[in-house]
C-alpha positions as YAML, in Angstrom:
chain: A
units: angstrom
residues:
- id: 1
  name: MET
  ca: [64.38, -99.07, -30.42]
- id: 2
  name: PRO
  ca: [61.18, -96.44, -29.07]
- id: 3
  name: CYS
  ca: [60.35, -95.45, -25.94]
- id: 4
  name: PHE
  ca: [56.44, -95.45, -25.75]
- id: 5
  name: THR
  ca: [54.73, -92.85, -23.60]
- id: 6
  name: ASP
  ca: [51.09, -92.52, -22.36]
- id: 7
  name: LEU
  ca: [49.53, -89.46, -20.50]
- id: 8
  name: GLU
  ca: [46.00, -89.53, -18.77]
- id: 9
  name: ILE
  ca: [44.73, -86.38, -17.01]
- id: 10
  name: ASN
  ca: [41.76, -86.73, -14.63]
- id: 11
  name: LYS
  ca: [39.43, -83.97, -16.26]
- id: 12
  name: GLY
  ca: [39.69, -81.51, -19.07]
- id: 13
  name: GLN
  ca: [38.60, -78.87, -17.40]
- id: 14
  name: TYR
  ca: [40.09, -76.58, -14.54]
- id: 15
  name: GLN
  ca: [39.96, -73.50, -12.67]
- id: 16
  name: LEU
  ca: [42.90, -71.27, -12.00]
- id: 17
  name: GLY
  ca: [44.56, -72.56, -9.08]
- id: 18
  name: GLU
  ca: [43.48, -76.20, -9.26]
- id: 19
  name: ILE
  ca: [45.44, -79.38, -9.52]
- id: 20
  name: ILE
  ca: [46.06, -81.49, -12.61]
- id: 21
  name: GLU
  ca: [46.57, -84.99, -11.77]
- id: 22
  name: ALA
  ca: [48.33, -86.58, -14.45]
- id: 23
  name: VAL
  ca: [49.39, -90.52, -14.92]
- id: 24
  name: VAL
  ca: [52.55, -91.15, -17.09]
- id: 25
  name: THR
  ca: [53.93, -94.18, -18.70]
- id: 26
  name: VAL
  ca: [56.96, -94.67, -19.90]
- id: 27
  name: ASP
  ca: [57.75, -97.83, -21.28]
- id: 28
  name: ASN
  ca: [61.07, -98.25, -21.86]
- id: 29
  name: THR
  ca: [61.58, -101.88, -21.99]
- id: 30
  name: LEU
  ca: [62.27, -101.69, -25.97]
- id: 31
  name: SER
  ca: [64.66, -98.96, -25.67]
- id: 32
  name: SER
  ca: [68.24, -98.87, -25.64]
- id: 33
  name: ARG
  ca: [68.77, -96.07, -23.71]
- id: 34
  name: ASN
  ca: [68.18, -94.50, -20.16]
- id: 35
  name: VAL
  ca: [65.20, -92.14, -19.24]
- id: 36
  name: ARG
  ca: [67.10, -89.29, -17.71]
- id: 37
  name: ARG
  ca: [63.65, -87.24, -16.79]
- id: 38
  name: ILE
  ca: [59.96, -87.32, -17.42]
- id: 39
  name: LYS
  ca: [58.67, -83.32, -17.54]
- id: 40
  name: LEU
  ca: [54.91, -82.47, -16.91]
- id: 41
  name: LYS
  ca: [54.09, -78.84, -18.28]
- id: 42
  name: LEU
  ca: [51.26, -76.55, -19.04]
- id: 43
  name: LYS
  ca: [51.13, -75.07, -22.31]
- id: 44
  name: LYS
  ca: [49.35, -71.81, -23.05]
- id: 45
  name: THR
  ca: [49.14, -70.63, -26.74]
- id: 46
  name: ILE
  ca: [47.74, -67.55, -28.16]
- id: 47
  name: LYS
  ca: [46.60, -66.28, -31.36]
- id: 48
  name: ILE
  ca: [46.01, -62.74, -32.48]
- id: 49
  name: ARG
  ca: [44.21, -62.25, -35.80]
- id: 50
  name: GLY
  ca: [44.20, -58.51, -36.42]
- id: 51
  name: ARG
  ca: [44.44, -55.77, -38.97]
- id: 52
  name: PHE
  ca: [47.91, -54.42, -39.81]
- id: 53
  name: GLU
  ca: [48.86, -52.13, -42.33]
- id: 54
  name: HIS
  ca: [46.05, -52.73, -44.86]
- id: 55
  name: SER
  ca: [45.84, -56.83, -44.60]
- id: 56
  name: TRP
  ca: [45.02, -59.22, -41.91]
- id: 57
  name: MET
  ca: [47.36, -61.19, -40.07]
- id: 58
  name: THR
  ca: [47.48, -63.67, -37.51]
- id: 59
  name: VAL
  ca: [50.39, -63.79, -34.70]
- id: 60
  name: ASP
  ca: [50.88, -67.15, -32.74]
- id: 61
  name: SER
  ca: [53.00, -67.54, -29.34]
- id: 62
  name: SER
  ca: [53.06, -69.96, -26.98]
- id: 63
  name: GLU
  ca: [54.81, -70.35, -23.79]
- id: 64
  name: PHE
  ca: [54.72, -72.81, -20.39]
- id: 65
  name: VAL
  ca: [53.14, -71.45, -17.23]
- id: 66
  name: ALA
  ca: [53.45, -74.02, -15.18]
- id: 67
  name: GLY
  ca: [56.32, -77.44, -14.96]
- id: 68
  name: ILE
  ca: [57.25, -80.28, -12.57]
- id: 69
  name: LYS
  ca: [60.09, -82.99, -13.65]
- id: 70
  name: GLU
  ca: [60.40, -86.56, -12.15]
- id: 71
  name: GLU
  ca: [63.35, -88.68, -12.24]
- id: 72
  name: GLY
  ca: [63.48, -91.31, -15.35]
- id: 73
  name: CYS
  ca: [63.86, -95.11, -15.43]
- id: 74
  name: ASN
  ca: [66.80, -97.50, -16.55]
- id: 75
  name: ILE
  ca: [66.57, -99.76, -19.79]
- id: 76
  name: GLY
  ca: [64.06, -102.44, -19.73]
- id: 77
  name: GLU
  ca: [62.17, -100.72, -16.99]
- id: 78
  name: LYS
  ca: [57.90, -100.04, -17.25]
- id: 79
  name: VAL
  ca: [57.51, -97.18, -15.06]
- id: 80
  name: THR
  ca: [54.13, -95.02, -13.92]
- id: 81
  name: ARG
  ca: [54.81, -91.69, -12.39]
- id: 82
  name: HIS
  ca: [51.49, -90.25, -10.34]
- id: 83
  name: MET
  ca: [52.59, -86.34, -11.16]
- id: 84
  name: ARG
  ca: [50.33, -82.93, -9.68]
- id: 85
  name: LEU
  ca: [50.80, -79.48, -11.35]
- id: 86
  name: GLN
  ca: [48.95, -76.46, -10.33]
- id: 87
  name: VAL
  ca: [47.25, -74.63, -12.70]
- id: 88
  name: PRO
  ca: [48.63, -70.77, -11.86]
- id: 89
  name: LYS
  ca: [46.41, -68.88, -9.77]
- id: 90
  name: LYS
  ca: [47.55, -65.52, -11.90]
- id: 91
  name: GLN
  ca: [49.21, -65.60, -15.35]
- id: 92
  name: VAL
  ca: [51.75, -63.46, -16.81]
- id: 93
  name: LEU
  ca: [52.44, -63.02, -20.22]
- id: 94
  name: HIS
  ca: [55.88, -63.24, -20.41]
- id: 95
  name: ASP
  ca: [56.63, -63.31, -24.26]
- id: 96
  name: ILE
  ca: [54.54, -60.36, -25.82]
- id: 97
  name: PRO
  ca: [53.74, -61.75, -29.84]
- id: 98
  name: HIS
  ca: [55.43, -59.19, -32.49]
- id: 99
  name: GLY
  ca: [52.69, -56.96, -33.97]
- id: 100
  name: SER
  ca: [50.25, -57.04, -31.08]
- id: 101
  name: THR
  ca: [48.96, -53.59, -30.20]
- id: 102
  name: ASP
  ca: [48.60, -52.64, -26.34]
- id: 103
  name: VAL
  ca: [45.07, -53.22, -26.38]
- id: 104
  name: ASP
  ca: [45.94, -57.07, -27.44]
- id: 105
  name: VAL
  ca: [48.46, -57.34, -24.61]
- id: 106
  name: ARG
  ca: [46.26, -55.88, -21.70]
- id: 107
  name: LEU
  ca: [42.99, -58.22, -23.11]
- id: 108
  name: LEU
  ca: [45.67, -60.86, -22.72]
- id: 109
  name: LEU
  ca: [46.62, -59.99, -19.20]
- id: 110
  name: THR
  ca: [43.25, -59.56, -17.81]
- id: 111
  name: GLN
  ca: [41.70, -62.94, -19.70]
- id: 112
  name: PRO
  ca: [44.02, -65.78, -18.08]
- id: 113
  name: THR
  ca: [41.65, -68.48, -19.28]
- id: 114
  name: THR
  ca: [40.43, -70.13, -22.41]
- id: 115
  name: ILE
  ca: [39.36, -67.66, -24.79]
- id: 116
  name: ILE
  ca: [38.05, -68.99, -28.21]
- id: 117
  name: GLY
  ca: [36.66, -66.22, -30.56]
- id: 118
  name: HIS
  ca: [37.22, -64.68, -33.68]
- id: 119
  name: ASN
  ca: [40.21, -62.59, -33.68]
- id: 120
  name: ILE
  ca: [41.76, -63.90, -30.28]
- id: 121
  name: GLN
  ca: [42.16, -67.30, -29.27]
- id: 122
  name: VAL
  ca: [44.11, -68.69, -25.59]
- id: 123
  name: THR
  ca: [44.34, -72.32, -25.19]
- id: 124
  name: PHE
  ca: [46.09, -74.43, -23.33]
- id: 125
  name: SER
  ca: [47.72, -77.97, -23.21]
- id: 126
  name: VAL
  ca: [48.91, -80.47, -20.99]
- id: 127
  name: GLU
  ca: [52.24, -81.93, -22.47]
- id: 128
  name: VAL
  ca: [54.87, -84.74, -20.87]
- id: 129
  name: PHE
  ca: [58.44, -84.58, -22.08]
- id: 130
  name: VAL
  ca: [60.42, -87.58, -21.68]
- id: 131
  name: HIS
  ca: [64.23, -86.74, -21.87]
- id: 132
  name: HIS
  ca: [66.78, -90.00, -22.48]
- id: 133
  name: GLU
  ca: [70.42, -90.28, -21.85]
- id: 134
  name: GLY
  ca: [73.07, -89.77, -24.40]
- id: 135
  name: PHE
  ca: [74.86, -87.50, -26.71]
- id: 136
  name: MET
  ca: [72.66, -87.23, -29.96]
- id: 137
  name: GLU
  ca: [69.26, -86.93, -27.04]
- id: 138
  name: LYS
  ca: [68.83, -83.03, -27.25]
- id: 139
  name: GLY
  ca: [65.32, -81.07, -27.74]
- id: 140
  name: LYS
  ca: [62.18, -82.14, -26.04]
- id: 141
  name: GLY
  ca: [62.52, -85.77, -26.58]
- id: 142
  name: SER
  ca: [59.46, -87.97, -26.68]
- id: 143
  name: HIS
  ca: [56.26, -86.28, -26.43]
- id: 144
  name: ALA
  ca: [52.39, -86.53, -25.66]
- id: 145
  name: GLU
  ca: [49.85, -83.45, -25.35]
- id: 146
  name: ILE
  ca: [46.31, -83.20, -24.12]
- id: 147
  name: PRO
  ca: [44.40, -80.04, -24.99]
- id: 148
  name: VAL
  ca: [42.82, -78.25, -21.68]
- id: 149
  name: THR
  ca: [40.11, -75.72, -20.82]
- id: 150
  name: ILE
  ca: [41.19, -73.49, -18.30]
- id: 151
  name: VAL
  ca: [37.76, -71.07, -16.82]
...
């Protein structure tokens, strides 16, 4: 049976260094497995569109720039966790998209906030992951996501 997850955040726009206050509700009353842990993460997605050898191409790359985790819950429980996640004051690009130029990388490193342009987009989302116990319970688990703007 399923485990239901609800994610609420205090607002949709944050500044560098600001705290994202999230309320995560996990309803495990119908599940047959304990929840091992609950993770809250801030994901940064970069899309670069450019000309490469006479044709246009788009390169996507995503990485988690911040994250915290909490204990889970038992079978039959419904829990609410108040979680606080800080937006990093400085962001470093760990995964350089394949095919990007030095100019693209320098621009992305100096612009750690949301950008919505024609050729370059940097977007953010707050994501919650609910991991269950069990041999076959691998991967990201139950998942909810809310887009946010970093200014």
